[in-house]
Backbone as a printed PyTorch tensor [residue, N CA C, xyz], in Angstrom:
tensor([[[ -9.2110,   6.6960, -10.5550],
         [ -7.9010,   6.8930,  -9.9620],
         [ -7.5690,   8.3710,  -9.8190]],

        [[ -7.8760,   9.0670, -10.6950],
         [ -7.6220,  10.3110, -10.9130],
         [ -8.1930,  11.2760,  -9.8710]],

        [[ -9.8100,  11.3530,  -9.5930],
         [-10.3120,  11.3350,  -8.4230],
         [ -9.7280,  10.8980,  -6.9570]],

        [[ -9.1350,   9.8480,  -6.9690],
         [ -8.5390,   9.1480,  -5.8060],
         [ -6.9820,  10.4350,  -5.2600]],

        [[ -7.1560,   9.9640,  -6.2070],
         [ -5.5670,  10.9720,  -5.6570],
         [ -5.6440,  12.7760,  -5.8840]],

        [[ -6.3940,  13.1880,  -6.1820],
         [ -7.1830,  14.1640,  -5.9000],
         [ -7.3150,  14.4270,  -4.8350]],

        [[ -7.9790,  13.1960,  -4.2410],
         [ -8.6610,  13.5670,  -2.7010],
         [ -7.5470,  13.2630,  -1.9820]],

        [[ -6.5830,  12.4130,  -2.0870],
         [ -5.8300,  12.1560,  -0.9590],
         [ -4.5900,  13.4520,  -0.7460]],

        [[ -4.2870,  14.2910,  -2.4790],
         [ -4.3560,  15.4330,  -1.9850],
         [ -4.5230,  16.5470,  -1.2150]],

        [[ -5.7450,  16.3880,  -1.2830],
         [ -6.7610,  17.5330,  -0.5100],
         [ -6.7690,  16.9050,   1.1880]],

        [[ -6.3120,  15.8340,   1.3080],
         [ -5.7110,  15.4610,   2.6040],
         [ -4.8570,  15.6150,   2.7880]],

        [[ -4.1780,  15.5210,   2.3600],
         [ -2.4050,  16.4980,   2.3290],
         [ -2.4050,  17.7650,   3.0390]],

        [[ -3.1360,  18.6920,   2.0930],
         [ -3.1690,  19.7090,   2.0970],
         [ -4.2390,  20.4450,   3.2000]],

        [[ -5.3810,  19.1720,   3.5390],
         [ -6.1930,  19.9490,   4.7990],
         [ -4.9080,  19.8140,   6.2710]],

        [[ -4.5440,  18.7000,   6.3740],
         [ -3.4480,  18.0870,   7.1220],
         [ -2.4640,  19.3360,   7.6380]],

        [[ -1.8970,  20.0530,   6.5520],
         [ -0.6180,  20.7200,   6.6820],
         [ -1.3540,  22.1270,   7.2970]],

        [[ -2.5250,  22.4590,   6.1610],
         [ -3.3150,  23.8630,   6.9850],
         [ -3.4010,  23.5370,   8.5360]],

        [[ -3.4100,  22.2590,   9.2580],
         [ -3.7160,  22.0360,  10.2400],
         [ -2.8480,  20.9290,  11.4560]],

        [[ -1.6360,  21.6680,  11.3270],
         [ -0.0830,  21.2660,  12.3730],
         [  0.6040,  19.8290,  11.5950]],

        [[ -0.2740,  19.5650,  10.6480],
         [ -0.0270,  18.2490,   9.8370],
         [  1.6730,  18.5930,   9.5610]],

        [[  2.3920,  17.7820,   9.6450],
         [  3.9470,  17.6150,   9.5570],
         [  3.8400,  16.6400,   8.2040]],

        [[  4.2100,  17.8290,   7.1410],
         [  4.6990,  17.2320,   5.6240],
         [  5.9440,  16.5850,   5.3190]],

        [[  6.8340,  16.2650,   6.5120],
         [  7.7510,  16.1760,   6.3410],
         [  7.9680,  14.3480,   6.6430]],

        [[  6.7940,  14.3590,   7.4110],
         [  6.4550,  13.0000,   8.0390],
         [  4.9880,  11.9580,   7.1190]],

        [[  5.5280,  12.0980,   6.1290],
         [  3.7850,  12.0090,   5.3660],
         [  3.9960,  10.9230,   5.0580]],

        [[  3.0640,   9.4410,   5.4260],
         [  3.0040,   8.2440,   4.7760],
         [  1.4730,   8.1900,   4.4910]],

        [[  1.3790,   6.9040,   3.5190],
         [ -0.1920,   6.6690,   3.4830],
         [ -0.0780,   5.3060,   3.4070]],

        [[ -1.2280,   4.6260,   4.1600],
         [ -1.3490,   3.1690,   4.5310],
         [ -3.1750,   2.7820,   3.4380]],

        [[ -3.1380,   2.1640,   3.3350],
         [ -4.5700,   1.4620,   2.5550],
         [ -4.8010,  -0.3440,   2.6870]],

        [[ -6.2410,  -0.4660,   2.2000],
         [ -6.3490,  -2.2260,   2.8430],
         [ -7.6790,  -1.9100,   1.2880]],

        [[ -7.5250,  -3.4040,   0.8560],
         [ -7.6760,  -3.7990,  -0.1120],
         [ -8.1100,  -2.7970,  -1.3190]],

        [[ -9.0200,  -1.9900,  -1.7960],
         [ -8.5730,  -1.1340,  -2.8550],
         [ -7.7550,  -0.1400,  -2.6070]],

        [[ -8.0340,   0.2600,  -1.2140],
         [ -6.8090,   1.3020,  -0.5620],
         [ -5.3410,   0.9050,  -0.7490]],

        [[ -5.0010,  -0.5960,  -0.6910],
         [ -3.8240,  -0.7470,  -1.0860],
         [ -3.5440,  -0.6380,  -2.4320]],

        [[ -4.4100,  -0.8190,  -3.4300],
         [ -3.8020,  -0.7470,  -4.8290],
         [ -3.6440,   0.8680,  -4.9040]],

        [[ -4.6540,   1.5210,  -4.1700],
         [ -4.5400,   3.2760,  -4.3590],
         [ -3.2170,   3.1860,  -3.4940]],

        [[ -2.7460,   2.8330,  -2.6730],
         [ -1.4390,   2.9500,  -1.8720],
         [ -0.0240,   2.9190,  -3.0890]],

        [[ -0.5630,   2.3590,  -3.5960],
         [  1.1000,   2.1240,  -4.8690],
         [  0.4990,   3.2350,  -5.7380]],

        [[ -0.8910,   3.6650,  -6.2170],
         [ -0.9530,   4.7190,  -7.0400],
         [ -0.4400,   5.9140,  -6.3700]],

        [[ -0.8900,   6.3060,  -4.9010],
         [ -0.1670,   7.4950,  -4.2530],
         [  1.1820,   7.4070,  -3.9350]],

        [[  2.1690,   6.4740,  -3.6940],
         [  3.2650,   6.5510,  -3.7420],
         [  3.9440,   7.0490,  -4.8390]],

        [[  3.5900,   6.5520,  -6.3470],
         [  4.0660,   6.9940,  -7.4490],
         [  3.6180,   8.2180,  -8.1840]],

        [[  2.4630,   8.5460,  -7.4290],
         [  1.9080,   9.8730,  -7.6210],
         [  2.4810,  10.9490,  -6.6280]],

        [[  2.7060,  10.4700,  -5.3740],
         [  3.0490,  12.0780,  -4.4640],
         [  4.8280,  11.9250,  -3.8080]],

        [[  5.6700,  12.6410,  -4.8970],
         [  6.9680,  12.4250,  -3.9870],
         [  7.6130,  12.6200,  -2.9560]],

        [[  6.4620,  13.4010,  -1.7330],
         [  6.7870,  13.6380,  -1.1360],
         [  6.4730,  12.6940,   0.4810]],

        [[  6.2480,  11.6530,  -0.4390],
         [  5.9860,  10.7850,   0.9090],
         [  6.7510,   9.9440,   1.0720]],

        [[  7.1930,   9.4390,   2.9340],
         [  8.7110,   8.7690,   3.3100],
         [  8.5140,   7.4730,   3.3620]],

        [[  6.8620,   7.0600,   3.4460],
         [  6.5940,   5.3630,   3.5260],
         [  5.1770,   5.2520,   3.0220]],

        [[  4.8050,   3.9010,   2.3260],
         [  3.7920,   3.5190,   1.8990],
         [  3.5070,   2.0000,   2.6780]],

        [[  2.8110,   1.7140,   2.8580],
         [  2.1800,   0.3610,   3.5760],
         [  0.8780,  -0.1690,   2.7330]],

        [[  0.6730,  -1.0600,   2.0500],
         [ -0.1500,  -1.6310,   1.3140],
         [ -0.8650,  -3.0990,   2.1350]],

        [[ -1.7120,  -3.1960,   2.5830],
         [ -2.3120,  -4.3690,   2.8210],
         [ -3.7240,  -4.9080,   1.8280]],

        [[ -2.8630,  -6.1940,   1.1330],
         [ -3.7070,  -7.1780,   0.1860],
         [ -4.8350,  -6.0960,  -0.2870]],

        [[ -3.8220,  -5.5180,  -1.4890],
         [ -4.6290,  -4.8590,  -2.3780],
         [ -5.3360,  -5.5940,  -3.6360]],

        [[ -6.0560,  -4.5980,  -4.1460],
         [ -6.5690,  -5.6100,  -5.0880],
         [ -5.5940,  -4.9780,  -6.3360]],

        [[ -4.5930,  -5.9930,  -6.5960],
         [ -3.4210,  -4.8960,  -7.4990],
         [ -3.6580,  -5.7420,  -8.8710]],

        [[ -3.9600,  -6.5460,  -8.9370],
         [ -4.0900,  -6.9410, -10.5280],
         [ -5.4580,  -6.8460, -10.9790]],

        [[ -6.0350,  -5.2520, -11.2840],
         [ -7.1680,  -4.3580, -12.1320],
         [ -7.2330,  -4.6490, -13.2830]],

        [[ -8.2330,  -4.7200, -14.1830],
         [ -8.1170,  -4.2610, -15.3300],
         [ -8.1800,  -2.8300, -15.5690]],

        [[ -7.4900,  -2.4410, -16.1960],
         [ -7.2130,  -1.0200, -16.7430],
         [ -8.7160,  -0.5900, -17.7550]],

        [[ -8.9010,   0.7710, -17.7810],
         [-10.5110,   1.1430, -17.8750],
         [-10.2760,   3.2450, -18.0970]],

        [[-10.9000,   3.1840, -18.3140],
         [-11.0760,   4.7240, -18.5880],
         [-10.7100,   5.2450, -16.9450]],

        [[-11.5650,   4.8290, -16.2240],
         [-10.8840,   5.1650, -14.7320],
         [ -9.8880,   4.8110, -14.0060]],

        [[ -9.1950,   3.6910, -14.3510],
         [ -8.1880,   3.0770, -13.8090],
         [ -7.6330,   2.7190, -15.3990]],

        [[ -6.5650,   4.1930, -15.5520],
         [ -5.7840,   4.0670, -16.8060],
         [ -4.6340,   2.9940, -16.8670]],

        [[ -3.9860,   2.6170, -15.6770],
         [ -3.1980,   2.6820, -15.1230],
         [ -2.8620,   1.1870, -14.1880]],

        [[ -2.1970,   0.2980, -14.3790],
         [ -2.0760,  -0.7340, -13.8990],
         [ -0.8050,  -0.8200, -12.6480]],

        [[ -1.1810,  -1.5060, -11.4900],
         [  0.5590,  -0.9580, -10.5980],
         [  1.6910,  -1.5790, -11.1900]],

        [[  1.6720,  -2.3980, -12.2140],
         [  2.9040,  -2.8980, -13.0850],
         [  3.6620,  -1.5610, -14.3210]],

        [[  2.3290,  -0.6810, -14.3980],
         [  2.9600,   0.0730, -15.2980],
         [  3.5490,   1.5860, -14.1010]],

        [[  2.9380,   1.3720, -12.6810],
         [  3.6700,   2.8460, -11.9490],
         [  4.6790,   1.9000, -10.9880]],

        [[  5.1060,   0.9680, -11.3020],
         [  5.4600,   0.2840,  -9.9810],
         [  7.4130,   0.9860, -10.2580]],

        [[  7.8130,   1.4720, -11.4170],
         [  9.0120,   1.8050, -11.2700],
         [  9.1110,   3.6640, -10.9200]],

        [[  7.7660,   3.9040, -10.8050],
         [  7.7350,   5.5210, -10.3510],
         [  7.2510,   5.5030,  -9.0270]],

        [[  7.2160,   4.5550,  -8.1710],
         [  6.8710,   4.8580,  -7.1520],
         [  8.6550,   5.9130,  -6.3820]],

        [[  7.7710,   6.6080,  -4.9130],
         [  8.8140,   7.5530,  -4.5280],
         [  9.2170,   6.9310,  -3.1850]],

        [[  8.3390,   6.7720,  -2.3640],
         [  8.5570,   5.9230,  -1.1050],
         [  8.8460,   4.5620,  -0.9100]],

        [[  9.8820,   4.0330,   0.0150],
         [  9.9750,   2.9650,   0.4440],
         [  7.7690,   2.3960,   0.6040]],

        [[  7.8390,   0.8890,  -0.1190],
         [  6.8610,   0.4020,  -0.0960],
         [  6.9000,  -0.9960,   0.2350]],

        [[  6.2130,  -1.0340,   1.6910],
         [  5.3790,  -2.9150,   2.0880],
         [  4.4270,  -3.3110,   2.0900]],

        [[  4.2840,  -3.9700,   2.0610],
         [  3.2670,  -4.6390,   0.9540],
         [  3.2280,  -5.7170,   1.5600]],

        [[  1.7030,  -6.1580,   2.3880],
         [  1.3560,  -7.3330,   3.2600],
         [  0.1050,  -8.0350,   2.4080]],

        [[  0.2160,  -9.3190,   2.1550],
         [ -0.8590, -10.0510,   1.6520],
         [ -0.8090, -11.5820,   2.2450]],

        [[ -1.4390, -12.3170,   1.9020],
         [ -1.9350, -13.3370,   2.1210],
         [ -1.9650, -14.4950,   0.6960]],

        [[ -1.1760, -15.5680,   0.9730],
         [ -0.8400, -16.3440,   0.1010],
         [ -2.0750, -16.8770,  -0.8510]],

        [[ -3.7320, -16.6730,   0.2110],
         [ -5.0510, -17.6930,  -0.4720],
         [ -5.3670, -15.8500,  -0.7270]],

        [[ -5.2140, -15.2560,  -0.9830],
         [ -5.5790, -14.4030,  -1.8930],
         [ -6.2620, -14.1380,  -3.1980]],

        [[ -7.2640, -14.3390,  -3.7760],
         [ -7.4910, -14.2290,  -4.9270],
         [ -7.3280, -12.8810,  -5.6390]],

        [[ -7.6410, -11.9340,  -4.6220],
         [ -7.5550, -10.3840,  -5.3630],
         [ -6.0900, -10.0740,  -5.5720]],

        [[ -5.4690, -11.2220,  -4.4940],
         [ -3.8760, -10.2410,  -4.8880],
         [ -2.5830, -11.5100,  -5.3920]],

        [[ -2.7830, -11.5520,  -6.6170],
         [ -1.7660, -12.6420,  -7.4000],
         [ -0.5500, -12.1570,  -6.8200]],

        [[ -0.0680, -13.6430,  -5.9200],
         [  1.4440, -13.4740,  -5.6590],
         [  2.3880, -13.6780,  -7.1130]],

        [[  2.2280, -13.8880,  -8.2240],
         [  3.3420, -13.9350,  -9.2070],
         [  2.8360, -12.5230,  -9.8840]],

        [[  1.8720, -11.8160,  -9.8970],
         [  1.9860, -10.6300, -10.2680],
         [  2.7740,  -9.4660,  -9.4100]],

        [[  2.5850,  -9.5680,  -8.0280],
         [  2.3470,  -9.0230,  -6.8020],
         [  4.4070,  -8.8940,  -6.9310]],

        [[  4.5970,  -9.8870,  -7.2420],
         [  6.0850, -10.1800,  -7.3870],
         [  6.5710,  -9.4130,  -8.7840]],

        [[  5.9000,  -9.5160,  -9.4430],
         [  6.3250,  -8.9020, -11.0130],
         [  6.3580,  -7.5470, -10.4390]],

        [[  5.7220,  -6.9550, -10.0980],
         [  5.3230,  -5.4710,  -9.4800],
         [  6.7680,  -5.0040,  -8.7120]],

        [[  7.0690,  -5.8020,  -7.9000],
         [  8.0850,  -5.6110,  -6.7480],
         [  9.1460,  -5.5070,  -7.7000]],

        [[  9.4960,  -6.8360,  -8.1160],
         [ 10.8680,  -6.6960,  -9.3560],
         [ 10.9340,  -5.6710, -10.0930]],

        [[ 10.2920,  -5.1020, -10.7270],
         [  9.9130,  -3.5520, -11.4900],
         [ 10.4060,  -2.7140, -10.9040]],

        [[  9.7700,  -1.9910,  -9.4300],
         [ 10.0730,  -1.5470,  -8.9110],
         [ 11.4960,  -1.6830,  -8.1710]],

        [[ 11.7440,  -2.6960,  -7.7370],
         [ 13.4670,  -2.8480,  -7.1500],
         [ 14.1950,  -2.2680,  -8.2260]],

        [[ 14.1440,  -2.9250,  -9.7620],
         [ 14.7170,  -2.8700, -10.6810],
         [ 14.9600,  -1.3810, -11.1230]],

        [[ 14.3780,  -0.5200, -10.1910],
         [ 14.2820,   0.7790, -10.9450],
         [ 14.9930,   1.8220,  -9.4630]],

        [[ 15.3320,   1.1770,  -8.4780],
         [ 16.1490,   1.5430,  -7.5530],
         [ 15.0590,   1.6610,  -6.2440]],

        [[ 13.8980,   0.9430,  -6.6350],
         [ 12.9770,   1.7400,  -5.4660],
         [ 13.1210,   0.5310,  -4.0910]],

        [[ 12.2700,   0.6490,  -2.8660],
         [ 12.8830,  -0.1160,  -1.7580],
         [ 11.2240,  -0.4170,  -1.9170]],

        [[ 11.0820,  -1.9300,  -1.8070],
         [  9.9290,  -2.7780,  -1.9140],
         [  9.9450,  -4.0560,  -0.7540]],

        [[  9.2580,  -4.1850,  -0.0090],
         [  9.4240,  -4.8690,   0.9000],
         [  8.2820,  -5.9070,   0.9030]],

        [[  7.9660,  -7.4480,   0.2870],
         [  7.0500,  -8.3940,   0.0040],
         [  7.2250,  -8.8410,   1.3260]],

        [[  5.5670,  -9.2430,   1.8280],
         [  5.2570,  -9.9880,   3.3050],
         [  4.2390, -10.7070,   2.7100]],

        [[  4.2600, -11.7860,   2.5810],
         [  3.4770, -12.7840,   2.3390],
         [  3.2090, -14.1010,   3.4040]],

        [[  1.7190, -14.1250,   4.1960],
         [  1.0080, -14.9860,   4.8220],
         [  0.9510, -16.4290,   4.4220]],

        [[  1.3480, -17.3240,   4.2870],
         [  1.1840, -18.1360,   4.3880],
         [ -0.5500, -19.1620,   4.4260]],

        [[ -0.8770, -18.8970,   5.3510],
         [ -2.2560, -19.4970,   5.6960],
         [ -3.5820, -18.2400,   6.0350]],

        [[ -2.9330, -16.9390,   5.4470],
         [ -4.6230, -15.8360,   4.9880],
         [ -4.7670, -15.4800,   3.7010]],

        [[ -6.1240, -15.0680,   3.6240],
         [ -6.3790, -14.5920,   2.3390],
         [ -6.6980, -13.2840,   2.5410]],

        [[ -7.6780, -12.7250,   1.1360],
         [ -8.0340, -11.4620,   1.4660],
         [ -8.8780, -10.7240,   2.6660]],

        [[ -8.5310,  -9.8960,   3.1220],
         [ -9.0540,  -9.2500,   4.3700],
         [ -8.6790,  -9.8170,   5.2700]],

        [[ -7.3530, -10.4270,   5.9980],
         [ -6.9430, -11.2210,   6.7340],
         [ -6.8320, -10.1700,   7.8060]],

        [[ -6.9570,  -8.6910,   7.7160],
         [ -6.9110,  -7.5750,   9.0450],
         [ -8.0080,  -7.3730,   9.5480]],

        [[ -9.0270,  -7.8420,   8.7900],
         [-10.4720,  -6.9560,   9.2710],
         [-11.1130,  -7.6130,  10.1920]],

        [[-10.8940,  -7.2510,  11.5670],
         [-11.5170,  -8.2710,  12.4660],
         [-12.9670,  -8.6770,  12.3370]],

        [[-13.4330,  -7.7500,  11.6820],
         [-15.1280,  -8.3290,  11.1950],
         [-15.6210,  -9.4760,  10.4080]],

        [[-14.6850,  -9.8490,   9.5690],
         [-15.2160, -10.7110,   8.8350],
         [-14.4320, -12.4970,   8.9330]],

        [[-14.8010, -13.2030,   8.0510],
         [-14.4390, -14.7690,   8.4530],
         [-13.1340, -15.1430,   8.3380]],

        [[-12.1790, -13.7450,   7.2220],
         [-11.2200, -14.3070,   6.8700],
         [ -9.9800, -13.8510,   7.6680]],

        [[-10.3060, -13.2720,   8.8520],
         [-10.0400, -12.6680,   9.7790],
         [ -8.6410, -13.3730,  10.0770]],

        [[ -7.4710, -12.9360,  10.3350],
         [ -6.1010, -13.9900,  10.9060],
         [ -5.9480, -13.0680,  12.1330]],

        [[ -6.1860, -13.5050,  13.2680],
         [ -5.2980, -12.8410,  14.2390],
         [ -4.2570, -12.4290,  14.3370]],

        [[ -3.5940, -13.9640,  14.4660],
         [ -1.7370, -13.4120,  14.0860],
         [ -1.1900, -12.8850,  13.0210]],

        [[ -1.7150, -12.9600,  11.9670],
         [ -1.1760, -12.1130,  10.8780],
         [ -1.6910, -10.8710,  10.7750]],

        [[ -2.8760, -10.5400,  10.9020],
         [ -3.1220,  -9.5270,  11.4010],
         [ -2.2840,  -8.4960,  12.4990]],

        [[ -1.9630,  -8.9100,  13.8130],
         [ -1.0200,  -8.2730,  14.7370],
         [  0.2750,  -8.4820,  14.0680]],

        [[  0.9180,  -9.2660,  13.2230],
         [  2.2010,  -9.6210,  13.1110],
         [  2.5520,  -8.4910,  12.0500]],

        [[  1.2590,  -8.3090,  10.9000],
         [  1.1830,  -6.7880,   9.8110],
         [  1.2970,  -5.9210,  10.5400]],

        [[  0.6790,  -5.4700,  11.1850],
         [  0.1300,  -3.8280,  12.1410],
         [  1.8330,  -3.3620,  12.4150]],

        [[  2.2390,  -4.6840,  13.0170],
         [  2.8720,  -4.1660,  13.7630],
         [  4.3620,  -3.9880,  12.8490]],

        [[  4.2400,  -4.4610,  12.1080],
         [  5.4170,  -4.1590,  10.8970],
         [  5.3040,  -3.0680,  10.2840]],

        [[  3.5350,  -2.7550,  10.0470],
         [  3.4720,  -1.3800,   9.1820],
         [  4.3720,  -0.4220,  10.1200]],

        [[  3.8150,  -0.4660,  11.9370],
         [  4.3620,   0.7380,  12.7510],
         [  6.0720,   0.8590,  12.5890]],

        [[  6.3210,  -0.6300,  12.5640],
         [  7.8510,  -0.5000,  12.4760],
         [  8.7640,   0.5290,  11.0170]],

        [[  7.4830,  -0.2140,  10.2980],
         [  7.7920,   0.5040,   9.0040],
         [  7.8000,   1.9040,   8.6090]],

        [[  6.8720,   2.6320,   9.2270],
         [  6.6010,   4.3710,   9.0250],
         [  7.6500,   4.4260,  10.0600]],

        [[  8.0490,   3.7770,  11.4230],
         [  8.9340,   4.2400,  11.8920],
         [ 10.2880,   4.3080,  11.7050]],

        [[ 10.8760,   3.2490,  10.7650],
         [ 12.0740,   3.1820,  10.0060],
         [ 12.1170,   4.4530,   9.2830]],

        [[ 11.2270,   4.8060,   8.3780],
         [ 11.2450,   5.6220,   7.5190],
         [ 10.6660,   7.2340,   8.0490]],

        [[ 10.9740,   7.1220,   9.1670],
         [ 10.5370,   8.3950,  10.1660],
         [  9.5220,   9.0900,   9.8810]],

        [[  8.0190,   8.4740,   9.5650],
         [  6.3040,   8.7980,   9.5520],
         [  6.0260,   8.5330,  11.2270]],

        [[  6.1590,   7.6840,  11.9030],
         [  5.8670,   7.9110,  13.1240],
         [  6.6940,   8.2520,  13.9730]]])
């Protein structure tokens, strides 16, 4: 984790050396990228939106992953949505929910989208578990979403 956000740092920071607008900074991720999506929200305060798609958020905690999103979910800084898929195995909707409550509970803006009929990787047009419509119906919420929160 520690590494992770390191680098997404150093994207920050190549970004801004280069017309990158810090003022407009979100970060989006899809399945470990989304669990790193709630670690960089609660790690960088200077970002206006986070977008999480069906992360793998219930980790065991480990020398590298100190850190569970139940224990950063009330330090997150950005408005955070959070798209998954009900046949999910990587992403427990009653944890996924514990996470959110934490976070609301602590004043933060958490926004649960839950699929109905996808599971994990329901965006990746490559593979079987592929949802079209939920797929376009996410995308297009994330755009709405950085755009609420003025990232796009």
């Amino acid at each position: 984790d520690r590494q992770v956000m390191s680098d997404l740092d150093s994207a920050v920071a190549f970004a801004a050396a280069h017309q990158g607008d810090q003022n407009r900074l979100g970060v989006i991720g899809f399945c470990r990228g989304g669990r790193n999506t709630w670690l960089y929200d609660a790690h960088n305060p200077r970002l206006k939106a986070a977008v999480s798609f069906y992360g793998a958020i219930q980790s065991p905690t480990s020398a590298i992953q100190p850190q569970s999103l139940l224990d950063v979910a009330a330090e997150i800084h950005a408005p955070m949505l959070t798209l998954n898929g009900r046949k999910d195995g990587a992403s427990k909707v009653d944890y996924l929910e514990a996470v959110a409550a934490k976070a609301r509970a602590a004043g933060k803006v958490v926004e649960v989208v839950l699929y109905d009929d996808a599971g994990h990787g329901f965006h990746a047009d490559y593979r079987p578990s592929y949802v079209q419509a939920d797929a376009i119906d996410g995308w297009n919420r994330a755009m709405a979403w950085f755009k609420k929160y003025g990232v796009a």
